[in-house]
mmCIF file with all atom_site columns, C-alpha atoms in Angstrom:
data_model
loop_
_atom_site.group_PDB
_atom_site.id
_atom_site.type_symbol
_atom_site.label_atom_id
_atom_site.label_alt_id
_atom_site.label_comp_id
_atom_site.label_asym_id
_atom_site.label_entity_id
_atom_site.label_seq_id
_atom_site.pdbx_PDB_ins_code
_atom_site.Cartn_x
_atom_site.Cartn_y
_atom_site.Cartn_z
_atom_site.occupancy
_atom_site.B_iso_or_equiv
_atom_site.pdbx_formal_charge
_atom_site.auth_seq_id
_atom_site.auth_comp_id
_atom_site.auth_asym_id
_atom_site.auth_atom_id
_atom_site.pdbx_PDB_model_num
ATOM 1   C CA . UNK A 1 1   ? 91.753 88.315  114.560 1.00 0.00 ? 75  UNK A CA 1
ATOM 2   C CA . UNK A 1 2   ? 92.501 89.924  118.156 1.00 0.00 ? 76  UNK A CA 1
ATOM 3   C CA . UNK A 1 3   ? 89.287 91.301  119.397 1.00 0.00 ? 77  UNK A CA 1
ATOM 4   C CA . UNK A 1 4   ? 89.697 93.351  122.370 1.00 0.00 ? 78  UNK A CA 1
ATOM 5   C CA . UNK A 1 5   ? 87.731 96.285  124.374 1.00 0.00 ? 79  UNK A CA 1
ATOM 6   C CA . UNK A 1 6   ? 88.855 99.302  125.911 1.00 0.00 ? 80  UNK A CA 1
ATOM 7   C CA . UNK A 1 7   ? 87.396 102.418 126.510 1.00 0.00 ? 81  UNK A CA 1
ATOM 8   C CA . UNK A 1 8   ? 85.508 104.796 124.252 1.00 0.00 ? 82  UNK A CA 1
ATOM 9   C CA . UNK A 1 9   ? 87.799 108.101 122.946 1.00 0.00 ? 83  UNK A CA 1
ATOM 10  C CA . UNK A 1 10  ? 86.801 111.235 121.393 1.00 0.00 ? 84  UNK A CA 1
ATOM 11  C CA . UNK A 1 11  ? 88.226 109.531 118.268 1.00 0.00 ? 85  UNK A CA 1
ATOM 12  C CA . UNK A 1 12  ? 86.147 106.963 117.868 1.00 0.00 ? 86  UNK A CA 1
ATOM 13  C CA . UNK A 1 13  ? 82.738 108.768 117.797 1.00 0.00 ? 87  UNK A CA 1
ATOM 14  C CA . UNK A 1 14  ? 82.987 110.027 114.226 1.00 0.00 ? 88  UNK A CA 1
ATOM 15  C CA . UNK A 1 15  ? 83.564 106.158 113.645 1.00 0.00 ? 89  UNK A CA 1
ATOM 16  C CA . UNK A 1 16  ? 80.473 105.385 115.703 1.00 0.00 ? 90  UNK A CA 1
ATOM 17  C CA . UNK A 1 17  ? 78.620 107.896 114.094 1.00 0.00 ? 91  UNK A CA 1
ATOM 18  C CA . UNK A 1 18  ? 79.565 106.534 110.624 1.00 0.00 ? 92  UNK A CA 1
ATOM 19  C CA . UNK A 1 19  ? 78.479 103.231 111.722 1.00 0.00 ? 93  UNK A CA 1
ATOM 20  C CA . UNK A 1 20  ? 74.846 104.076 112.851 1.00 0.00 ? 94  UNK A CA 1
ATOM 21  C CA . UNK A 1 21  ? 74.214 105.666 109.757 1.00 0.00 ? 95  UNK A CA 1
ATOM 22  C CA . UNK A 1 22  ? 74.662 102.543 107.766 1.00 0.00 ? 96  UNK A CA 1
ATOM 23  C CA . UNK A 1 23  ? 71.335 101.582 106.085 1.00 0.00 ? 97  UNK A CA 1
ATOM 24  C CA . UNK A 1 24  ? 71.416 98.362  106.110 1.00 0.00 ? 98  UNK A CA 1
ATOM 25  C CA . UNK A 1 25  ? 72.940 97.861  109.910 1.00 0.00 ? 99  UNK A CA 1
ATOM 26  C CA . UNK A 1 26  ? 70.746 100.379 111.125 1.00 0.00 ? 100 UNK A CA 1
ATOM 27  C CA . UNK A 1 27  ? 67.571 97.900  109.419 1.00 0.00 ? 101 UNK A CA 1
ATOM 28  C CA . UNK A 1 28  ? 68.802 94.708  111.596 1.00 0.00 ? 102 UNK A CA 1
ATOM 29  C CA . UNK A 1 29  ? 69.228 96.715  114.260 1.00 0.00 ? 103 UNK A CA 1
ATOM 30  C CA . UNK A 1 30  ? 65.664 98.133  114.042 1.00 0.00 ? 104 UNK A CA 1
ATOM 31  C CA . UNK A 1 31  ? 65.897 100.055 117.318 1.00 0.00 ? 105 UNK A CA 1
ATOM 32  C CA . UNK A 1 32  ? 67.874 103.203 116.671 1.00 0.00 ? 106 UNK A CA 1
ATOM 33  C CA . UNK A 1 33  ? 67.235 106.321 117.294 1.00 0.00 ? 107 UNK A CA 1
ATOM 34  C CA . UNK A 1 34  ? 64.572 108.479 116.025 1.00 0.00 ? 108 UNK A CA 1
ATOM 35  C CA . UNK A 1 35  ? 66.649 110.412 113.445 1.00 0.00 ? 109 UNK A CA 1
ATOM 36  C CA . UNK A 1 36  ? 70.212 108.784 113.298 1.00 0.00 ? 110 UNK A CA 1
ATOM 37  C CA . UNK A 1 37  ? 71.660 111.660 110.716 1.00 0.00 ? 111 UNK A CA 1
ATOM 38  C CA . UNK A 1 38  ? 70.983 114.225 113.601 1.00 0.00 ? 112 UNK A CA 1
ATOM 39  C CA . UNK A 1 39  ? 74.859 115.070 114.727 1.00 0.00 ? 113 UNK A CA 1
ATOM 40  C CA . UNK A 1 40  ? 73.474 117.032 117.479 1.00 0.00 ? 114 UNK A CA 1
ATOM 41  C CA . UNK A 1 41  ? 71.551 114.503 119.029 1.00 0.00 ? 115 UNK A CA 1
ATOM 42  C CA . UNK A 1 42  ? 74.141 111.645 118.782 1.00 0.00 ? 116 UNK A CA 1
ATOM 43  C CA . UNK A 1 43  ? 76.527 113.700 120.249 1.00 0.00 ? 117 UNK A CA 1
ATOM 44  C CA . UNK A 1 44  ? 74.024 114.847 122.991 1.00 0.00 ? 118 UNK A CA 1
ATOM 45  C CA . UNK A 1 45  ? 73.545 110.830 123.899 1.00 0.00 ? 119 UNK A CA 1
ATOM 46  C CA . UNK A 1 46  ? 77.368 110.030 123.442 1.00 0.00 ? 120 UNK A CA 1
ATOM 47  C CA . UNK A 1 47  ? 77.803 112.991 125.828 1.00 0.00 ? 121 UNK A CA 1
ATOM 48  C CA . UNK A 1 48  ? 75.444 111.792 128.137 1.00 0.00 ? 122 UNK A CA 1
ATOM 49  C CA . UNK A 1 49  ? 76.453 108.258 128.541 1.00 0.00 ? 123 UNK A CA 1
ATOM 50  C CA . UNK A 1 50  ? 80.246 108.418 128.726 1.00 0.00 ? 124 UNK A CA 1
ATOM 51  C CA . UNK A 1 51  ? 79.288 110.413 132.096 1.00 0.00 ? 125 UNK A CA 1
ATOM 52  C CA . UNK A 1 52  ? 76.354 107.452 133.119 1.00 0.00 ? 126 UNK A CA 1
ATOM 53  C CA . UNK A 1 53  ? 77.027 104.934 135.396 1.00 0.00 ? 127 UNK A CA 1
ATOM 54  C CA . UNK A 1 54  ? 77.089 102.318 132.132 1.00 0.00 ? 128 UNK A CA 1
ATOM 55  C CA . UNK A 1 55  ? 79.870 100.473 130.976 1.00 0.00 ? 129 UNK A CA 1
ATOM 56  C CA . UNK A 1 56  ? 80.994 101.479 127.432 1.00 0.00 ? 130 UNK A CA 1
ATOM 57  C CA . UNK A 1 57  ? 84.039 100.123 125.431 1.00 0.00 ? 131 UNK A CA 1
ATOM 58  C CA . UNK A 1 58  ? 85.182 100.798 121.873 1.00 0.00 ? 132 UNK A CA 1
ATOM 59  C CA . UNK A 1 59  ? 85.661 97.462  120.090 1.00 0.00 ? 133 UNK A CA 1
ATOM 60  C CA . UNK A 1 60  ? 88.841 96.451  118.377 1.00 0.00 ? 134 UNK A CA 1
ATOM 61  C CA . UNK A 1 61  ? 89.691 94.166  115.786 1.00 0.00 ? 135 UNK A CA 1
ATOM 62  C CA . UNK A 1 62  ? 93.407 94.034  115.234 1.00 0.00 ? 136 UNK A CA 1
ATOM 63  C CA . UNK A 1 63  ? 93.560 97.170  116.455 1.00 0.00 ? 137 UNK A CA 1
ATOM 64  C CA . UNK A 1 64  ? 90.755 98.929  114.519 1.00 0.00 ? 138 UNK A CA 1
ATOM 65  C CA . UNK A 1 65  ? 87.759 100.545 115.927 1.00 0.00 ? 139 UNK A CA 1
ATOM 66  C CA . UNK A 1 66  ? 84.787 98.287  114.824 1.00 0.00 ? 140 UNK A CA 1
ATOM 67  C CA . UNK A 1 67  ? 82.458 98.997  116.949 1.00 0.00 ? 141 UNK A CA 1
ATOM 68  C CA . UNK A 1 68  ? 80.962 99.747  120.395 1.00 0.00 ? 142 UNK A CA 1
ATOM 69  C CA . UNK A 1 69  ? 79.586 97.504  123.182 1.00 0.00 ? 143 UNK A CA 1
ATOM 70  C CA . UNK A 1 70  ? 77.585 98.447  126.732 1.00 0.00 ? 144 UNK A CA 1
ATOM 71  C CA . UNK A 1 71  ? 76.202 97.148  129.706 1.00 0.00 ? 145 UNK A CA 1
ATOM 72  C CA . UNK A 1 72  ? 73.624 99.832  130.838 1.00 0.00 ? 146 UNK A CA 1
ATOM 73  C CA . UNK A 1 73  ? 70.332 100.020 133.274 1.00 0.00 ? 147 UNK A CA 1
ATOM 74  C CA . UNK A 1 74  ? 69.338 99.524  136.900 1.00 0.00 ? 148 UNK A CA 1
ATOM 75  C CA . UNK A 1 75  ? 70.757 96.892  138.888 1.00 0.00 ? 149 UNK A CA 1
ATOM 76  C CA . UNK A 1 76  ? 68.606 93.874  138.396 1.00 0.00 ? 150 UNK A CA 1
ATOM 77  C CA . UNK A 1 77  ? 67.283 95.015  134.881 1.00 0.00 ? 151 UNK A CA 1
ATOM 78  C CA . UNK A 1 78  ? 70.739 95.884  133.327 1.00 0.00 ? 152 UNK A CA 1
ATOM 79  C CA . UNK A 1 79  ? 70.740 95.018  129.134 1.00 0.00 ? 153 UNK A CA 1
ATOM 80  C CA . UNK A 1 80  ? 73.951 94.524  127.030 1.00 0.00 ? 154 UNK A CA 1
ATOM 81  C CA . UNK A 1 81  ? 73.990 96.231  124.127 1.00 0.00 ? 155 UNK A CA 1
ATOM 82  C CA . UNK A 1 82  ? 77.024 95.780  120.885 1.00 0.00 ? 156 UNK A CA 1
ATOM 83  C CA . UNK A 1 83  ? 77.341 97.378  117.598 1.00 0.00 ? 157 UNK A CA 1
ATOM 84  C CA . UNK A 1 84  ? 80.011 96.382  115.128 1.00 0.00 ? 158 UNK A CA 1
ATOM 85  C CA . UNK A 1 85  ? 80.449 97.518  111.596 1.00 0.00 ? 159 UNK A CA 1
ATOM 86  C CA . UNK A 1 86  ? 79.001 96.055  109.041 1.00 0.00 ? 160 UNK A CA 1
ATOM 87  C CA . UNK A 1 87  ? 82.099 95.189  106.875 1.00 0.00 ? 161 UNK A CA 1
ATOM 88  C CA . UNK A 1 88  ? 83.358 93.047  110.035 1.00 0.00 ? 162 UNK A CA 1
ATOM 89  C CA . UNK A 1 89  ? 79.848 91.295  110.259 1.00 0.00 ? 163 UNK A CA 1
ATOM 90  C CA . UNK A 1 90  ? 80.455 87.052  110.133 1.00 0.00 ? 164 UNK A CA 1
ATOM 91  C CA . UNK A 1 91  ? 83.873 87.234  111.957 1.00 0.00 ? 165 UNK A CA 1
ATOM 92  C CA . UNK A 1 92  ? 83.454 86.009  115.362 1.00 0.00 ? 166 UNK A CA 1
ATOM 93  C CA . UNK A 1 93  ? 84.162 90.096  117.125 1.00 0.00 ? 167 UNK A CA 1
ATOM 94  C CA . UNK A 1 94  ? 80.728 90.669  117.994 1.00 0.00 ? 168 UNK A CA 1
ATOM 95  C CA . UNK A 1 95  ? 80.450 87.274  119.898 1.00 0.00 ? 169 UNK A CA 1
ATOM 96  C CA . UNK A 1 96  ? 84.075 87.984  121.748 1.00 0.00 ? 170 UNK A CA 1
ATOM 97  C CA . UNK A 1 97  ? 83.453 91.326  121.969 1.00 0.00 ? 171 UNK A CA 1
ATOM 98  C CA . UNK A 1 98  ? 80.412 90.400  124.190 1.00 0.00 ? 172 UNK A CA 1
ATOM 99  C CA . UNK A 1 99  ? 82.163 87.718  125.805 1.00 0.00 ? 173 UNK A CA 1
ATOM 100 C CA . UNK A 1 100 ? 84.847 90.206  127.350 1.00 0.00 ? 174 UNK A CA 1
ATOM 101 C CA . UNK A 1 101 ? 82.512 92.534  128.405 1.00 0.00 ? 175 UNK A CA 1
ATOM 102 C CA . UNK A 1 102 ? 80.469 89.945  130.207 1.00 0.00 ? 176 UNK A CA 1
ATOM 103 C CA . UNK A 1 103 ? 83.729 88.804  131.850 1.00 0.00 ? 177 UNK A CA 1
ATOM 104 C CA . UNK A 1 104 ? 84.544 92.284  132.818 1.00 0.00 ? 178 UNK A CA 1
ATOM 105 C CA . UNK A 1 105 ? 81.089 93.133  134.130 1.00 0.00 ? 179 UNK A CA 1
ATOM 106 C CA . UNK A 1 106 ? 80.082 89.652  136.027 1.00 0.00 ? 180 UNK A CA 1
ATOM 107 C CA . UNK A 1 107 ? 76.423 90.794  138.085 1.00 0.00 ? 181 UNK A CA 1
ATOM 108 C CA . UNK A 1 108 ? 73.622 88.989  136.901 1.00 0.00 ? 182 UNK A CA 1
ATOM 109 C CA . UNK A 1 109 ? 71.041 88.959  135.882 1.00 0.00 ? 183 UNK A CA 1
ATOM 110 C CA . UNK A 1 110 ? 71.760 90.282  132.318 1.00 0.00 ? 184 UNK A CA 1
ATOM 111 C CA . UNK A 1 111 ? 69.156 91.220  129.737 1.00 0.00 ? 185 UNK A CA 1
ATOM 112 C CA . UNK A 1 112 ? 69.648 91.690  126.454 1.00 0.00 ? 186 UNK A CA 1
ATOM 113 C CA . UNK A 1 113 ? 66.475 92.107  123.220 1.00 0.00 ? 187 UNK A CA 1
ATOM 114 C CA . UNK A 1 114 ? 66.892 91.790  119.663 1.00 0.00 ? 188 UNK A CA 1
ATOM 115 C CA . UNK A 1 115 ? 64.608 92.349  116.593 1.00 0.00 ? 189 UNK A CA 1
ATOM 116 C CA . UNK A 1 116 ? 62.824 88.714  116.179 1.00 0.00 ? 190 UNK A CA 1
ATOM 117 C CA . UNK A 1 117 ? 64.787 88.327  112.966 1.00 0.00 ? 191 UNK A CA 1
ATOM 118 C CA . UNK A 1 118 ? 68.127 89.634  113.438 1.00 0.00 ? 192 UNK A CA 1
ATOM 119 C CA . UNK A 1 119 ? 69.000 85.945  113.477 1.00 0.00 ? 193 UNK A CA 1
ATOM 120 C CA . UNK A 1 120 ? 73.151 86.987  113.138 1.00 0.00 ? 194 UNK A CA 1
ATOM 121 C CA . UNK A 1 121 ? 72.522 88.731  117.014 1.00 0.00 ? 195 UNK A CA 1
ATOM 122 C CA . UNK A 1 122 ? 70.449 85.996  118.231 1.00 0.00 ? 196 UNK A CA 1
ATOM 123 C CA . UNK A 1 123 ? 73.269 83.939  117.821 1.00 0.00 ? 197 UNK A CA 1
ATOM 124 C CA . UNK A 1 124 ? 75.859 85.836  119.440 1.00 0.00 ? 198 UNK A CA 1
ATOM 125 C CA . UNK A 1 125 ? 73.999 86.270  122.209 1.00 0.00 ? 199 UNK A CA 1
ATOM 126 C CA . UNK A 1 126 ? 73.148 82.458  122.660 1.00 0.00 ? 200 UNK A CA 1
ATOM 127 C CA . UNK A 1 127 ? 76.286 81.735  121.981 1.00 0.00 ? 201 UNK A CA 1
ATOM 128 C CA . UNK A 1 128 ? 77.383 83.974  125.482 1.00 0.00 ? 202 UNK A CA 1
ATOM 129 C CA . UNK A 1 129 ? 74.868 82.017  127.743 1.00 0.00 ? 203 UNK A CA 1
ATOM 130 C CA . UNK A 1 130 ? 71.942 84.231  126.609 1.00 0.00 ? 204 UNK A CA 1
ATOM 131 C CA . UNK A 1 131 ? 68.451 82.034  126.471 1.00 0.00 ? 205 UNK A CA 1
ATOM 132 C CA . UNK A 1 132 ? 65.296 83.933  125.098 1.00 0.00 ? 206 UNK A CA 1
ATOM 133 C CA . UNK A 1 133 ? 62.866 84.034  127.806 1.00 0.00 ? 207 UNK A CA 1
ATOM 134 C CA . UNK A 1 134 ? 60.109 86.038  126.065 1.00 0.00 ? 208 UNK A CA 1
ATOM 135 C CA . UNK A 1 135 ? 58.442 87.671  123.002 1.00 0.00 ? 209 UNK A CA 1
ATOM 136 C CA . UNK A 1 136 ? 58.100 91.596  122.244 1.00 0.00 ? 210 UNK A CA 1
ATOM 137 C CA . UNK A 1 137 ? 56.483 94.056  120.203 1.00 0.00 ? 211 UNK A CA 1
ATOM 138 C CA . UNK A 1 138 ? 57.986 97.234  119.859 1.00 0.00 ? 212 UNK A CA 1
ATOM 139 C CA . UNK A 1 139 ? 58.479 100.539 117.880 1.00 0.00 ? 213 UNK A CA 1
ATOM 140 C CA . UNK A 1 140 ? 61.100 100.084 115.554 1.00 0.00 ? 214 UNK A CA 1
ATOM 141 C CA . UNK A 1 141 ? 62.570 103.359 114.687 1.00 0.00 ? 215 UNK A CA 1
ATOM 142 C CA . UNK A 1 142 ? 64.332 102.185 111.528 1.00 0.00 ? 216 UNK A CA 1
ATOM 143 C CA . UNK A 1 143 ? 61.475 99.932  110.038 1.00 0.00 ? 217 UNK A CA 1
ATOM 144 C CA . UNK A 1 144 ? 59.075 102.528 110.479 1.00 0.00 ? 218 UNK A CA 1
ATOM 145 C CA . UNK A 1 145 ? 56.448 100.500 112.082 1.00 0.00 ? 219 UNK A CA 1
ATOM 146 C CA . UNK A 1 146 ? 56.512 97.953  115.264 1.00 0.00 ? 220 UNK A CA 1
ATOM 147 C CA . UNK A 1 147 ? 58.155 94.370  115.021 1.00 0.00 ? 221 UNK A CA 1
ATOM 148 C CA . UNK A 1 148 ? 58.859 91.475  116.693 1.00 0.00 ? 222 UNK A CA 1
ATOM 149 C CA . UNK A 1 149 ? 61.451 91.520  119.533 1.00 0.00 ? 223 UNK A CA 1
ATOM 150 C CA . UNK A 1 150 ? 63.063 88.662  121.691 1.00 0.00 ? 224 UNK A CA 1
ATOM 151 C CA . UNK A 1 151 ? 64.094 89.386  125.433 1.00 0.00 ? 225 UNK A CA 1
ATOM 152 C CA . UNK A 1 152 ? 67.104 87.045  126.521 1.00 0.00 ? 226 UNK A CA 1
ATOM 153 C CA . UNK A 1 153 ? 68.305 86.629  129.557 1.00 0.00 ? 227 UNK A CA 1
ATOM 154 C CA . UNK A 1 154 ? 71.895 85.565  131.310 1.00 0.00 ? 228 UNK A CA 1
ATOM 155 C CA . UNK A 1 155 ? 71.884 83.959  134.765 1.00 0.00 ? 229 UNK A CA 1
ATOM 156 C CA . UNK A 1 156 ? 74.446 83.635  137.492 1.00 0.00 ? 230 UNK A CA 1
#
């Protein structure tokens, strides 16, 4: 499977937006926003960012919009950030869908925090040079309640 990035088109948003309102994605992601059936708002965000100063690409898998991955933040304290659909979960994109966005955005440090048992994330990240450096709690706005978290870090 060809996984490559490029960047984010109007198109792709209702994709994105069908994405983030999968239960059981939005569950291992944990932290999602507050109400993730509110059009408004996600488009307000989508809005926002595509005009930031963070690097967003749409994610392809032979040529199909799977996803969405980001490097965002201050310098020094900038966090990666991926989403890929569900149905394409297992395959390897999320992992080389990182992996070209680290090789297209090369400062480091690079942080990156995942619910403590999204072990499928974990991995990915590890497997791009992450290591976990510390332990979490947080508000989890799809769990209802706070969880567990793990802050990685990439170095130079």
């Amino acid at each position: 499977m060809q996984v490559v990035l490029r960047e984010v088109h109007d198109s792709d948003l209702p994709v994105f937006y069908r994405q983030l309102n999968d239960p059981e994605a939005l569950r291992m992601a944990a932290f999602t926003p507050p109400d993730p059936a509110d059009h408004g708002a996600f488009e307000a965000h989508w809005k926002k960012i595509r005009t930031s100063s963070v690097v967003l690409r749409t994610i392809l898998a032979d040529g199909d919009v799977v996803g969405n991955a980001a490097v965002y933040g201050e310098p020094g304290e900038r966090e990666v950030t991926y989403w890929v659909d569900r149905a394409y979960w297992g395959r390897g994109i999320a992992t080389a869908a990182l992996r070209a966005l680290l090789a297209e955005v090369p400062e480091r440090p690079l942080y990156a925090r995942a619910a403590a048992d999204n072990t499928g994330s974990l991995r990915v990240l590890e497997k791009c040079g992450f290591r976990a450096t510390a332990r979490a709690r947080g508000y989890a706005n799809a769990r209802g309640r706070e969880i567990d978290e793990v802050v990685l870090l990439l170095e130079a």
